[in-house]
Amino acid sequence: EKGGYPSFMEKEIHDQPAAVADTLLGRADAQGRLTLDELRIDAAELKDVTKIIVLACGTSAYAGSVAKYAIEHWCRIPVEVELSHEFRYRDPIVDANTLIVSISQSGETMDTLMAVRYAKEQGAKTLSICNTNGSTIPRESDAVLYTHAGPEIAVASTKAFLAQITATYLLGLYLAQLRGNLFTGQIKDILADLHEIPAQIQEVLDREGEIKDLARSMSDAESVLFLGRHVGYPVAMEGALKLKEIAYIHAEGFAAGELKHGPIALIDDGQPVFVVVPSPRGRHSLHSKVVSNIQEVRARGAKTLVIAEAGDDAVRDYAEFVFYVPQTPTLLMPLLATVPLQIFACELATAKGFDVDQPRNLAKSVTVE
Ligand code: F6R
């Protein structure tokens, strides 16, 4: 059942082309018009949404952070992302025009369930992005958008994360279509880029040896830092979380712009730092800022490990190691840039002899608050 892989985690990392493809399947007609039939919320009601609050925990919350960039950009609706367990304790402002988007692989995470119930009581509309058919959170929500990643067995989430991001993009495009924020042609172009992603993930997987070699060479690392900007920031957070949970290595993700506000003090000789670099074909200032961040940490002795887009030669001079991912618009890059970081954590944990599927102290679904 592990499909010939040594662990479920490794199998599930390799399931990701299918997880994204299946989540995209059947969501649009030939004209590129999205049809999210299962949503169950009236189109008219969705049109009136003035604010979105994403509620989730852990990896699912990082999917929400990626979604914020895409949905705000495409739909011009303000999006807040809040950890479910923090939401209820801050007297949140929600009303009938607030759309709560909960994201949960299991659909059983108690913190998220309680947050959704609370939001419902306050009169908000609730939509669940979930990977488990018929689980509690989608059953209690007004609407559901299922991810089709298939059952995720390994405790550390991988394929569900990419499927969640994919689902939030579909939701964003659907809202943009309803509200007229994007033209049909623009939506069609973005969908075409999304449909390229499964084959592009496969390209990354076909070159996994590069990142596995790096991981094995670093099995005695005591701390690894991850930096990113824009959508690269949640990718950095996710890369750090994977490493903590299965390899038990101290890892931190930072927004690269925060470096000079503190974390740069951590950098000394040989400190490994992953940097997720946005496409140089996108906003120029974003790319060049991240390249300067690589230079800054390198000048202080960091070992710079860079995830960049194919063709980005500018990073080579400052990187100890570069892994190139195929070209895609910056907003979609998390679907590619996350994969080498998952492989890195999985291989490093394996090299240390740990059970990557059942990390210590963790459960697959957290059904207590
Ligand atoms: C990390 C991980 C956890 C879950 C979190 C939420 O690899 O698996 O952080 O993402 O416990 O779980 P769900 O998505 O089931 O609500």
mmCIF file of C-alpha atoms and ligand atoms in Angstrom:
data_model
loop_
_atom_site.group_PDB
_atom_site.id
_atom_site.type_symbol
_atom_site.label_atom_id
_atom_site.label_comp_id
_atom_site.label_asym_id
_atom_site.label_seq_id
_atom_site.Cartn_x
_atom_site.Cartn_y
_atom_site.Cartn_z
ATOM 1 C CA GLU A 1 0.000 0.000 0.000
ATOM 2 C CA LYS A 2 3.059 2.246 0.209
ATOM 3 C CA GLY A 3 3.297 1.788 -3.554
ATOM 4 C CA GLY A 4 6.866 0.548 -3.346
ATOM 5 C CA TYR A 5 8.064 3.551 -1.335
ATOM 6 C CA PRO A 6 9.785 3.087 2.034
ATOM 7 C CA SER A 7 7.245 5.301 3.814
ATOM 8 C CA PHE A 8 3.770 6.726 3.356
ATOM 9 C CA MET A 9 5.267 10.190 3.465
ATOM 10 C CA GLU A 10 7.501 9.451 0.523
ATOM 11 C CA LYS A 11 4.615 7.900 -1.362
ATOM 12 C CA GLU A 12 2.396 10.885 -0.618
ATOM 13 C CA ILE A 13 5.058 13.337 -1.800
ATOM 14 C CA HIS A 14 5.054 11.389 -5.059
ATOM 15 C CA ASP A 15 1.236 11.404 -5.184
ATOM 16 C CA GLN A 16 1.266 15.193 -5.499
ATOM 17 C CA PRO A 17 0.931 15.489 -9.279
ATOM 18 C CA ALA A 18 -2.258 13.418 -8.992
ATOM 19 C CA ALA A 19 -3.448 15.277 -5.883
ATOM 20 C CA VAL A 20 -3.331 18.617 -7.715
ATOM 21 C CA ALA A 21 -4.696 17.214 -10.989
ATOM 22 C CA ASP A 22 -7.615 15.498 -9.234
ATOM 23 C CA THR A 23 -8.442 18.616 -7.244
ATOM 24 C CA LEU A 24 -8.604 20.588 -10.496
ATOM 25 C CA LEU A 25 -10.645 17.964 -12.304
ATOM 26 C CA GLY A 26 -14.111 18.904 -13.505
ATOM 27 C CA ARG A 27 -14.151 22.413 -12.047
ATOM 28 C CA ALA A 28 -14.457 24.388 -15.284
ATOM 29 C CA ASP A 29 -16.339 24.070 -18.570
ATOM 30 C CA ALA A 30 -14.762 24.261 -22.027
ATOM 31 C CA GLN A 31 -15.121 28.068 -22.039
ATOM 32 C CA GLY A 32 -13.047 28.255 -18.872
ATOM 33 C CA ARG A 33 -16.021 29.139 -16.668
ATOM 34 C CA LEU A 34 -15.669 27.711 -13.191
ATOM 35 C CA THR A 35 -18.533 25.596 -11.941
ATOM 36 C CA LEU A 36 -18.119 24.785 -8.274
ATOM 37 C CA ASP A 37 -21.357 22.794 -8.053
ATOM 38 C CA GLU A 38 -20.750 21.297 -4.647
ATOM 39 C CA LEU A 39 -20.417 24.705 -2.989
ATOM 40 C CA ARG A 40 -24.059 24.941 -1.842
ATOM 41 C CA ILE A 41 -23.807 28.693 -1.110
ATOM 42 C CA ASP A 42 -25.864 30.853 -3.381
ATOM 43 C CA ALA A 43 -23.890 32.783 -5.986
ATOM 44 C CA ALA A 44 -25.787 35.939 -4.967
ATOM 45 C CA GLU A 45 -24.695 35.525 -1.362
ATOM 46 C CA LEU A 46 -21.086 34.982 -2.333
ATOM 47 C CA LYS A 47 -21.160 38.137 -4.396
ATOM 48 C CA ASP A 48 -21.934 40.166 -1.300
ATOM 49 C CA VAL A 49 -18.994 38.894 0.718
ATOM 50 C CA THR A 50 -17.004 41.821 2.095
ATOM 51 C CA LYS A 51 -14.383 39.916 4.063
ATOM 52 C CA ILE A 52 -12.905 36.444 4.157
ATOM 53 C CA ILE A 53 -11.402 34.894 7.262
ATOM 54 C CA VAL A 54 -9.425 31.709 6.786
ATOM 55 C CA LEU A 55 -9.365 29.456 9.849
ATOM 56 C CA ALA A 56 -6.956 26.536 10.115
ATOM 57 C CA CYS A 57 -4.042 25.077 12.072
ATOM 58 C CA GLY A 58 -0.524 23.993 11.190
ATOM 59 C CA THR A 59 0.185 23.199 7.589
ATOM 60 C CA SER A 60 -3.423 23.937 6.620
ATOM 61 C CA ALA A 61 -2.980 27.463 7.987
ATOM 62 C CA TYR A 62 0.047 27.935 5.717
ATOM 63 C CA ALA A 63 -2.173 26.962 2.781
ATOM 64 C CA GLY A 64 -4.460 29.746 4.008
ATOM 65 C CA SER A 65 -1.571 32.211 4.042
ATOM 66 C CA VAL A 66 -0.799 31.379 0.424
ATOM 67 C CA ALA A 67 -4.490 31.814 -0.399
ATOM 68 C CA LYS A 68 -4.530 35.315 1.052
ATOM 69 C CA TYR A 69 -2.082 36.562 -1.587
ATOM 70 C CA ALA A 70 -4.017 35.012 -4.447
ATOM 71 C CA ILE A 71 -7.552 35.858 -3.346
ATOM 72 C CA GLU A 72 -6.797 39.462 -2.440
ATOM 73 C CA HIS A 73 -4.995 39.924 -5.744
ATOM 74 C CA TRP A 74 -7.685 38.342 -7.894
ATOM 75 C CA CYS A 75 -10.855 39.322 -6.015
ATOM 76 C CA ARG A 76 -9.968 42.508 -4.119
ATOM 77 C CA ILE A 77 -11.656 41.078 -1.004
ATOM 78 C CA PRO A 78 -9.729 41.500 2.250
ATOM 79 C CA VAL A 79 -8.569 38.123 3.561
ATOM 80 C CA GLU A 80 -7.455 37.482 7.131
ATOM 81 C CA VAL A 81 -5.774 34.246 8.078
ATOM 82 C CA GLU A 82 -6.154 33.208 11.675
ATOM 83 C CA LEU A 83 -5.129 30.150 13.622
ATOM 84 C CA SER A 84 -8.384 28.514 14.696
ATOM 85 C CA HIS A 85 -7.384 28.352 18.344
ATOM 86 C CA GLU A 86 -6.647 32.083 18.462
ATOM 87 C CA PHE A 87 -9.789 33.178 16.643
ATOM 88 C CA ARG A 88 -12.342 32.667 19.379
ATOM 89 C CA TYR A 89 -10.331 34.390 22.018
ATOM 90 C CA ARG A 90 -9.992 37.757 20.359
ATOM 91 C CA ASP A 91 -13.591 38.930 19.983
ATOM 92 C CA PRO A 92 -13.430 38.708 16.174
ATOM 93 C CA ILE A 93 -15.540 40.940 13.971
ATOM 94 C CA VAL A 94 -17.777 38.814 11.772
ATOM 95 C CA ASP A 95 -21.179 39.375 10.227
ATOM 96 C CA ALA A 96 -23.450 37.941 7.535
ATOM 97 C CA ASN A 97 -21.155 39.257 4.802
ATOM 98 C CA THR A 98 -18.114 37.531 6.256
ATOM 99 C CA LEU A 99 -17.121 34.303 4.563
ATOM 100 C CA ILE A 100 -15.285 31.929 6.860
ATOM 101 C CA VAL A 101 -13.077 29.545 4.886
ATOM 102 C CA SER A 102 -11.891 26.724 7.104
ATOM 103 C CA ILE A 103 -9.110 24.508 5.806
ATOM 104 C CA SER A 104 -8.656 21.055 7.283
ATOM 105 C CA GLN A 105 -7.265 17.859 5.825
ATOM 106 C CA SER A 106 -9.000 15.627 8.348
ATOM 107 C CA GLY A 107 -12.135 17.673 8.846
ATOM 108 C CA GLU A 108 -11.942 16.680 12.512
ATOM 109 C CA THR A 109 -9.478 19.158 14.030
ATOM 110 C CA MET A 110 -11.251 20.255 17.189
ATOM 111 C CA ASP A 111 -9.778 23.753 17.299
ATOM 112 C CA THR A 112 -10.967 24.438 13.763
ATOM 113 C CA LEU A 113 -14.377 22.875 14.360
ATOM 114 C CA MET A 114 -14.941 25.022 17.444
ATOM 115 C CA ALA A 115 -13.857 28.155 15.572
ATOM 116 C CA VAL A 116 -16.255 27.381 12.715
ATOM 117 C CA ARG A 117 -19.118 26.830 15.173
ATOM 118 C CA TYR A 118 -18.329 30.105 16.872
ATOM 119 C CA ALA A 119 -18.274 31.992 13.554
ATOM 120 C CA LYS A 120 -21.601 30.429 12.574
ATOM 121 C CA GLU A 121 -23.157 31.571 15.828
ATOM 122 C CA GLN A 122 -21.991 35.078 14.989
ATOM 123 C CA GLY A 123 -23.879 34.855 11.691
ATOM 124 C CA ALA A 124 -21.020 34.295 9.253
ATOM 125 C CA LYS A 125 -21.219 32.066 6.192
ATOM 126 C CA THR A 126 -18.938 29.058 6.488
ATOM 127 C CA LEU A 127 -17.138 27.204 3.741
ATOM 128 C CA SER A 128 -14.972 24.168 4.399
ATOM 129 C CA ILE A 129 -11.992 23.112 2.298
ATOM 130 C CA CYS A 130 -11.496 19.531 3.351
ATOM 131 C CA ASN A 131 -9.894 16.291 2.212
ATOM 132 C CA THR A 132 -12.135 13.862 4.079
ATOM 133 C CA ASN A 133 -15.595 13.191 2.732
ATOM 134 C CA GLY A 134 -18.369 13.414 5.268
ATOM 135 C CA SER A 135 -16.157 14.511 8.156
ATOM 136 C CA THR A 136 -17.458 16.845 10.840
ATOM 137 C CA ILE A 137 -16.242 20.263 9.679
ATOM 138 C CA PRO A 138 -17.714 20.038 6.142
ATOM 139 C CA ARG A 139 -20.921 18.571 7.598
ATOM 140 C CA GLU A 140 -21.317 21.573 9.890
ATOM 141 C CA SER A 141 -20.411 24.157 7.246
ATOM 142 C CA ASP A 142 -22.753 25.914 4.844
ATOM 143 C CA ALA A 143 -20.580 24.946 1.900
ATOM 144 C CA VAL A 144 -17.750 22.603 1.038
ATOM 145 C CA LEU A 145 -15.005 22.409 -1.524
ATOM 146 C CA TYR A 146 -13.334 19.026 -1.317
ATOM 147 C CA THR A 147 -9.674 18.524 -2.071
ATOM 148 C CA HIS A 148 -9.068 15.265 -3.901
ATOM 149 C CA ALA A 149 -5.649 14.320 -2.547
ATOM 150 C CA GLY A 150 -6.779 10.836 -1.494
ATOM 151 C CA PRO A 151 -6.261 9.547 2.043
ATOM 152 C CA GLU A 152 -3.202 11.011 3.731
ATOM 153 C CA ILE A 153 -1.659 8.490 6.117
ATOM 154 C CA ALA A 154 1.685 10.018 7.112
ATOM 155 C CA VAL A 155 1.294 12.368 10.058
ATOM 156 C CA ALA A 156 3.191 15.157 8.303
ATOM 157 C CA SER A 157 0.944 16.703 5.689
ATOM 158 C CA THR A 158 2.274 16.914 2.122
ATOM 159 C CA LYS A 159 -0.152 16.169 -0.683
ATOM 160 C CA ALA A 160 -3.088 17.596 1.255
ATOM 161 C CA PHE A 161 -1.205 20.912 1.471
ATOM 162 C CA LEU A 162 -0.776 21.222 -2.295
ATOM 163 C CA ALA A 163 -4.385 20.154 -2.830
ATOM 164 C CA GLN A 164 -5.557 22.772 -0.313
ATOM 165 C CA ILE A 165 -3.650 25.517 -2.072
ATOM 166 C CA THR A 166 -5.140 24.369 -5.373
ATOM 167 C CA ALA A 167 -8.647 24.467 -3.901
ATOM 168 C CA THR A 168 -8.179 27.983 -2.547
ATOM 169 C CA TYR A 169 -7.068 29.134 -6.007
ATOM 170 C CA LEU A 170 -10.231 27.622 -7.487
ATOM 171 C CA LEU A 171 -12.280 29.426 -4.871
ATOM 172 C CA GLY A 172 -10.481 32.698 -5.588
ATOM 173 C CA LEU A 173 -11.003 32.371 -9.318
ATOM 174 C CA TYR A 174 -14.642 31.477 -8.799
ATOM 175 C CA LEU A 175 -15.219 34.547 -6.629
ATOM 176 C CA ALA A 176 -13.401 36.711 -9.175
ATOM 177 C CA GLN A 177 -15.659 35.307 -11.893
ATOM 178 C CA LEU A 178 -18.843 35.920 -9.884
ATOM 179 C CA ARG A 179 -17.847 39.422 -8.939
ATOM 180 C CA GLY A 180 -16.403 40.327 -12.301
ATOM 181 C CA ASN A 181 -12.915 41.079 -10.944
ATOM 182 C CA LEU A 182 -11.228 39.101 -13.701
ATOM 183 C CA PHE A 183 -12.160 38.638 -17.345
ATOM 184 C CA THR A 184 -12.982 35.128 -18.540
ATOM 185 C CA GLY A 185 -9.791 35.153 -20.600
ATOM 186 C CA GLN A 186 -7.674 35.952 -17.564
ATOM 187 C CA ILE A 187 -9.282 33.147 -15.576
ATOM 188 C CA LYS A 188 -8.711 30.796 -18.479
ATOM 189 C CA ASP A 189 -5.019 31.716 -18.577
ATOM 190 C CA ILE A 190 -4.577 31.119 -14.853
ATOM 191 C CA LEU A 191 -6.397 27.792 -15.123
ATOM 192 C CA ALA A 192 -4.083 26.843 -17.978
ATOM 193 C CA ASP A 193 -1.071 27.609 -15.756
ATOM 194 C CA LEU A 194 -2.640 25.533 -12.980
ATOM 195 C CA HIS A 195 -3.150 22.616 -15.334
ATOM 196 C CA GLU A 196 0.596 22.677 -16.091
ATOM 197 C CA ILE A 197 1.423 22.226 -12.411
ATOM 198 C CA PRO A 198 1.046 18.421 -12.081
ATOM 199 C CA ALA A 199 3.599 17.763 -14.840
ATOM 200 C CA GLN A 200 5.867 20.427 -13.350
ATOM 201 C CA ILE A 201 5.699 18.783 -9.903
ATOM 202 C CA GLN A 202 6.669 15.566 -11.649
ATOM 203 C CA GLU A 203 9.717 17.329 -13.117
ATOM 204 C CA VAL A 204 10.740 18.319 -9.587
ATOM 205 C CA LEU A 205 10.228 14.749 -8.359
ATOM 206 C CA ASP A 206 12.312 13.410 -11.227
ATOM 207 C CA ARG A 207 15.237 15.466 -9.916
ATOM 208 C CA GLU A 208 14.719 14.611 -6.239
ATOM 209 C CA GLY A 209 18.190 13.044 -6.097
ATOM 210 C CA GLU A 210 19.722 16.547 -6.011
ATOM 211 C CA ILE A 211 17.868 17.488 -2.856
ATOM 212 C CA LYS A 212 18.229 14.054 -1.261
ATOM 213 C CA ASP A 213 22.018 14.256 -1.614
ATOM 214 C CA LEU A 214 21.948 17.650 0.078
ATOM 215 C CA ALA A 215 19.738 16.324 2.898
ATOM 216 C CA ARG A 216 22.006 13.362 3.608
ATOM 217 C CA SER A 217 25.041 15.648 3.713
ATOM 218 C CA MET A 218 23.294 17.739 6.371
ATOM 219 C CA SER A 219 22.118 15.049 8.760
ATOM 220 C CA ASP A 220 24.077 16.544 11.630
ATOM 221 C CA ALA A 221 22.669 20.062 11.220
ATOM 222 C CA GLU A 222 21.409 21.475 14.510
ATOM 223 C CA SER A 223 19.344 24.295 13.142
ATOM 224 C CA VAL A 224 18.058 25.280 9.710
ATOM 225 C CA LEU A 225 16.464 28.598 8.799
ATOM 226 C CA PHE A 226 14.017 29.248 5.955
ATOM 227 C CA LEU A 227 13.374 32.628 4.350
ATOM 228 C CA GLY A 228 10.779 33.789 1.868
ATOM 229 C CA ARG A 229 8.812 36.837 0.815
ATOM 230 C CA HIS A 230 5.256 37.122 -0.488
ATOM 231 C CA VAL A 231 3.978 33.577 -1.182
ATOM 232 C CA GLY A 232 7.505 32.336 -0.485
ATOM 233 C CA TYR A 233 6.978 33.266 3.169
ATOM 234 C CA PRO A 234 4.362 30.576 3.948
ATOM 235 C CA VAL A 235 6.457 28.147 1.881
ATOM 236 C CA ALA A 236 9.402 28.913 4.176
ATOM 237 C CA MET A 237 7.190 28.369 7.244
ATOM 238 C CA GLU A 238 6.030 25.043 5.861
ATOM 239 C CA GLY A 239 9.590 23.938 5.061
ATOM 240 C CA ALA A 240 10.573 24.686 8.657
ATOM 241 C CA LEU A 241 7.541 22.900 10.102
ATOM 242 C CA LYS A 242 8.256 19.737 8.099
ATOM 243 C CA LEU A 243 11.815 19.656 9.392
ATOM 244 C CA LYS A 244 10.763 20.189 13.010
ATOM 245 C CA GLU A 245 8.090 17.585 13.024
ATOM 246 C CA ILE A 246 9.820 14.653 11.375
ATOM 247 C CA ALA A 247 13.570 15.323 11.767
ATOM 248 C CA TYR A 248 13.366 16.978 15.226
ATOM 249 C CA ILE A 249 15.728 19.700 14.103
ATOM 250 C CA HIS A 250 15.330 23.244 15.256
ATOM 251 C CA ALA A 251 13.954 25.117 12.265
ATOM 252 C CA GLU A 252 12.448 28.569 11.821
ATOM 253 C CA GLY A 253 10.728 30.201 8.910
ATOM 254 C CA PHE A 254 10.946 33.983 8.516
ATOM 255 C CA ALA A 255 9.635 36.626 6.213
ATOM 256 C CA ALA A 256 12.894 37.628 4.546
ATOM 257 C CA GLY A 257 12.171 41.306 5.210
ATOM 258 C CA GLU A 258 12.231 40.625 8.952
ATOM 259 C CA LEU A 259 15.885 39.601 8.868
ATOM 260 C CA LYS A 260 17.256 43.002 9.751
ATOM 261 C CA HIS A 261 14.643 43.388 12.490
ATOM 262 C CA GLY A 262 16.184 40.567 14.502
ATOM 263 C CA PRO A 263 16.717 37.122 13.057
ATOM 264 C CA ILE A 264 19.884 38.075 11.201
ATOM 265 C CA ALA A 265 21.592 37.966 14.599
ATOM 266 C CA LEU A 266 21.202 34.191 14.459
ATOM 267 C CA ILE A 267 23.414 33.883 11.407
ATOM 268 C CA ASP A 268 26.961 32.789 11.982
ATOM 269 C CA ASP A 269 29.482 30.631 10.206
ATOM 270 C CA GLY A 270 27.963 27.657 8.456
ATOM 271 C CA GLN A 271 24.324 28.307 9.503
ATOM 272 C CA PRO A 272 22.202 26.645 6.798
ATOM 273 C CA VAL A 273 19.559 29.012 5.365
ATOM 274 C CA PHE A 274 17.046 28.029 2.725
ATOM 275 C CA VAL A 275 15.797 30.936 0.636
ATOM 276 C CA VAL A 276 12.709 30.702 -1.565
ATOM 277 C CA VAL A 277 13.236 33.104 -4.468
ATOM 278 C CA PRO A 278 10.253 34.429 -6.461
ATOM 279 C CA SER A 279 10.247 34.420 -10.234
ATOM 280 C CA PRO A 280 12.520 37.060 -11.838
ATOM 281 C CA ARG A 281 9.838 37.337 -14.538
ATOM 282 C CA GLY A 282 7.400 38.675 -11.951
ATOM 283 C CA ARG A 283 7.657 41.903 -10.001
ATOM 284 C CA HIS A 284 11.279 42.914 -10.328
ATOM 285 C CA SER A 285 11.640 44.542 -6.922
ATOM 286 C CA LEU A 286 10.377 41.405 -5.180
ATOM 287 C CA HIS A 287 12.978 39.229 -6.856
ATOM 288 C CA SER A 288 15.841 41.633 -6.315
ATOM 289 C CA LYS A 289 14.971 42.118 -2.624
ATOM 290 C CA VAL A 290 15.172 38.396 -2.018
ATOM 291 C CA VAL A 291 18.463 38.143 -3.898
ATOM 292 C CA SER A 292 19.851 40.890 -1.616
ATOM 293 C CA ASN A 293 18.639 38.898 1.395
ATOM 294 C CA ILE A 294 20.674 35.912 0.179
ATOM 295 C CA GLN A 295 23.728 38.174 -0.093
ATOM 296 C CA GLU A 296 23.121 39.582 3.403
ATOM 297 C CA VAL A 297 23.044 36.206 5.128
ATOM 298 C CA ARG A 298 25.893 34.880 3.029
ATOM 299 C CA ALA A 299 28.101 37.813 3.996
ATOM 300 C CA ARG A 300 27.594 36.724 7.610
ATOM 301 C CA GLY A 301 28.695 33.170 6.969
ATOM 302 C CA ALA A 302 25.411 31.409 6.147
ATOM 303 C CA LYS A 303 25.373 28.352 3.953
ATOM 304 C CA THR A 304 22.783 29.474 1.392
ATOM 305 C CA LEU A 305 20.439 26.868 -0.065
ATOM 306 C CA VAL A 306 18.284 28.412 -2.740
ATOM 307 C CA ILE A 307 15.010 27.367 -4.341
ATOM 308 C CA ALA A 308 14.632 29.440 -7.504
ATOM 309 C CA GLU A 309 12.893 29.405 -10.850
ATOM 310 C CA ALA A 310 14.550 27.739 -13.839
ATOM 311 C CA GLY A 311 16.541 30.338 -15.737
ATOM 312 C CA ASP A 312 17.222 32.526 -12.715
ATOM 313 C CA ASP A 313 20.997 32.775 -13.092
ATOM 314 C CA ALA A 314 21.271 35.749 -10.723
ATOM 315 C CA VAL A 315 21.114 33.494 -7.658
ATOM 316 C CA ARG A 316 23.989 31.226 -8.657
ATOM 317 C CA ASP A 317 26.758 33.534 -7.469
ATOM 318 C CA TYR A 318 25.375 33.682 -3.932
ATOM 319 C CA ALA A 319 24.224 30.129 -3.425
ATOM 320 C CA GLU A 320 25.995 27.116 -2.012
ATOM 321 C CA PHE A 321 23.250 25.011 -3.525
ATOM 322 C CA VAL A 322 20.457 25.846 -5.975
ATOM 323 C CA PHE A 323 17.416 23.785 -6.779
ATOM 324 C CA TYR A 324 15.516 25.054 -9.813
ATOM 325 C CA VAL A 325 11.775 24.598 -10.141
ATOM 326 C CA PRO A 326 9.923 25.001 -13.470
ATOM 327 C CA GLN A 327 8.587 28.416 -14.510
ATOM 328 C CA THR A 328 5.139 29.442 -13.306
ATOM 329 C CA PRO A 329 3.604 32.755 -12.196
ATOM 330 C CA THR A 330 4.758 33.767 -8.706
ATOM 331 C CA LEU A 331 1.317 33.230 -7.177
ATOM 332 C CA LEU A 332 1.387 29.566 -8.203
ATOM 333 C CA MET A 333 4.999 28.984 -7.196
ATOM 334 C CA PRO A 334 4.201 27.462 -3.768
ATOM 335 C CA LEU A 335 2.847 24.404 -5.585
ATOM 336 C CA LEU A 336 6.363 23.768 -6.886
ATOM 337 C CA ALA A 337 8.722 25.355 -4.357
ATOM 338 C CA THR A 338 7.292 23.392 -1.409
ATOM 339 C CA VAL A 339 8.134 20.018 -2.943
ATOM 340 C CA PRO A 340 11.944 20.116 -2.591
ATOM 341 C CA LEU A 341 11.537 21.240 1.041
ATOM 342 C CA GLN A 342 9.278 18.241 1.771
ATOM 343 C CA ILE A 343 11.810 15.913 0.143
ATOM 344 C CA PHE A 344 14.601 17.537 2.136
ATOM 345 C CA ALA A 345 12.855 16.959 5.483
ATOM 346 C CA CYS A 346 11.804 13.425 4.601
ATOM 347 C CA GLU A 347 15.269 12.390 3.452
ATOM 348 C CA LEU A 348 17.052 14.029 6.352
ATOM 349 C CA ALA A 349 14.744 12.359 8.888
ATOM 350 C CA THR A 350 15.220 9.030 7.124
ATOM 351 C CA ALA A 351 19.001 9.482 7.206
ATOM 352 C CA LYS A 352 18.746 9.993 10.961
ATOM 353 C CA GLY A 353 16.842 6.743 11.247
ATOM 354 C CA PHE A 354 13.502 8.235 12.305
ATOM 355 C CA ASP A 355 10.060 6.892 11.444
ATOM 356 C CA VAL A 356 8.870 9.670 9.158
ATOM 357 C CA ASP A 357 5.277 8.446 9.124
ATOM 358 C CA GLN A 358 4.833 8.430 12.901
ATOM 359 C CA PRO A 359 6.847 11.274 14.416
ATOM 360 C CA ARG A 360 7.056 11.339 18.182
ATOM 361 C CA ASN A 361 4.418 13.269 20.152
ATOM 362 C CA LEU A 362 2.188 13.900 17.124
ATOM 363 C CA ALA A 363 -1.184 12.538 16.025
ATOM 364 C CA LYS A 364 -2.640 12.697 12.529
ATOM 365 C CA SER A 365 -5.794 14.376 13.608
ATOM 366 C CA VAL A 366 -5.948 16.520 16.664
ATOM 367 C CA THR A 367 -9.421 15.969 18.054
ATOM 368 C CA VAL A 368 -8.852 17.701 21.359
ATOM 369 C CA GLU A 369 -8.629 21.425 21.979
HETATM 370 C C1 F6R B 1 1.774 19.251 9.728
HETATM 371 C C2 F6R B 1 0.441 18.780 10.030
HETATM 372 C C3 F6R B 1 -0.409 19.560 10.973
HETATM 373 C C4 F6R B 1 -1.829 19.709 10.413
HETATM 374 C C5 F6R B 1 -2.744 20.393 11.423
HETATM 375 C C6 F6R B 1 -4.139 20.612 10.879
HETATM 376 O O1 F6R B 1 2.428 18.422 8.839
HETATM 377 O O2 F6R B 1 0.016 17.771 9.511
HETATM 378 O O3 F6R B 1 0.150 20.809 11.233
HETATM 379 O O4 F6R B 1 -1.765 20.451 9.225
HETATM 380 O O5 F6R B 1 -2.821 19.589 12.593
HETATM 381 O O6 F6R B 1 -4.766 19.416 10.549
HETATM 382 P P1 F6R B 1 -6.042 19.398 9.631
HETATM 383 O O7 F6R B 1 -5.667 19.913 8.304
HETATM 384 O O8 F6R B 1 -6.465 17.958 9.578
HETATM 385 O O9 F6R B 1 -7.075 20.256 10.294
#
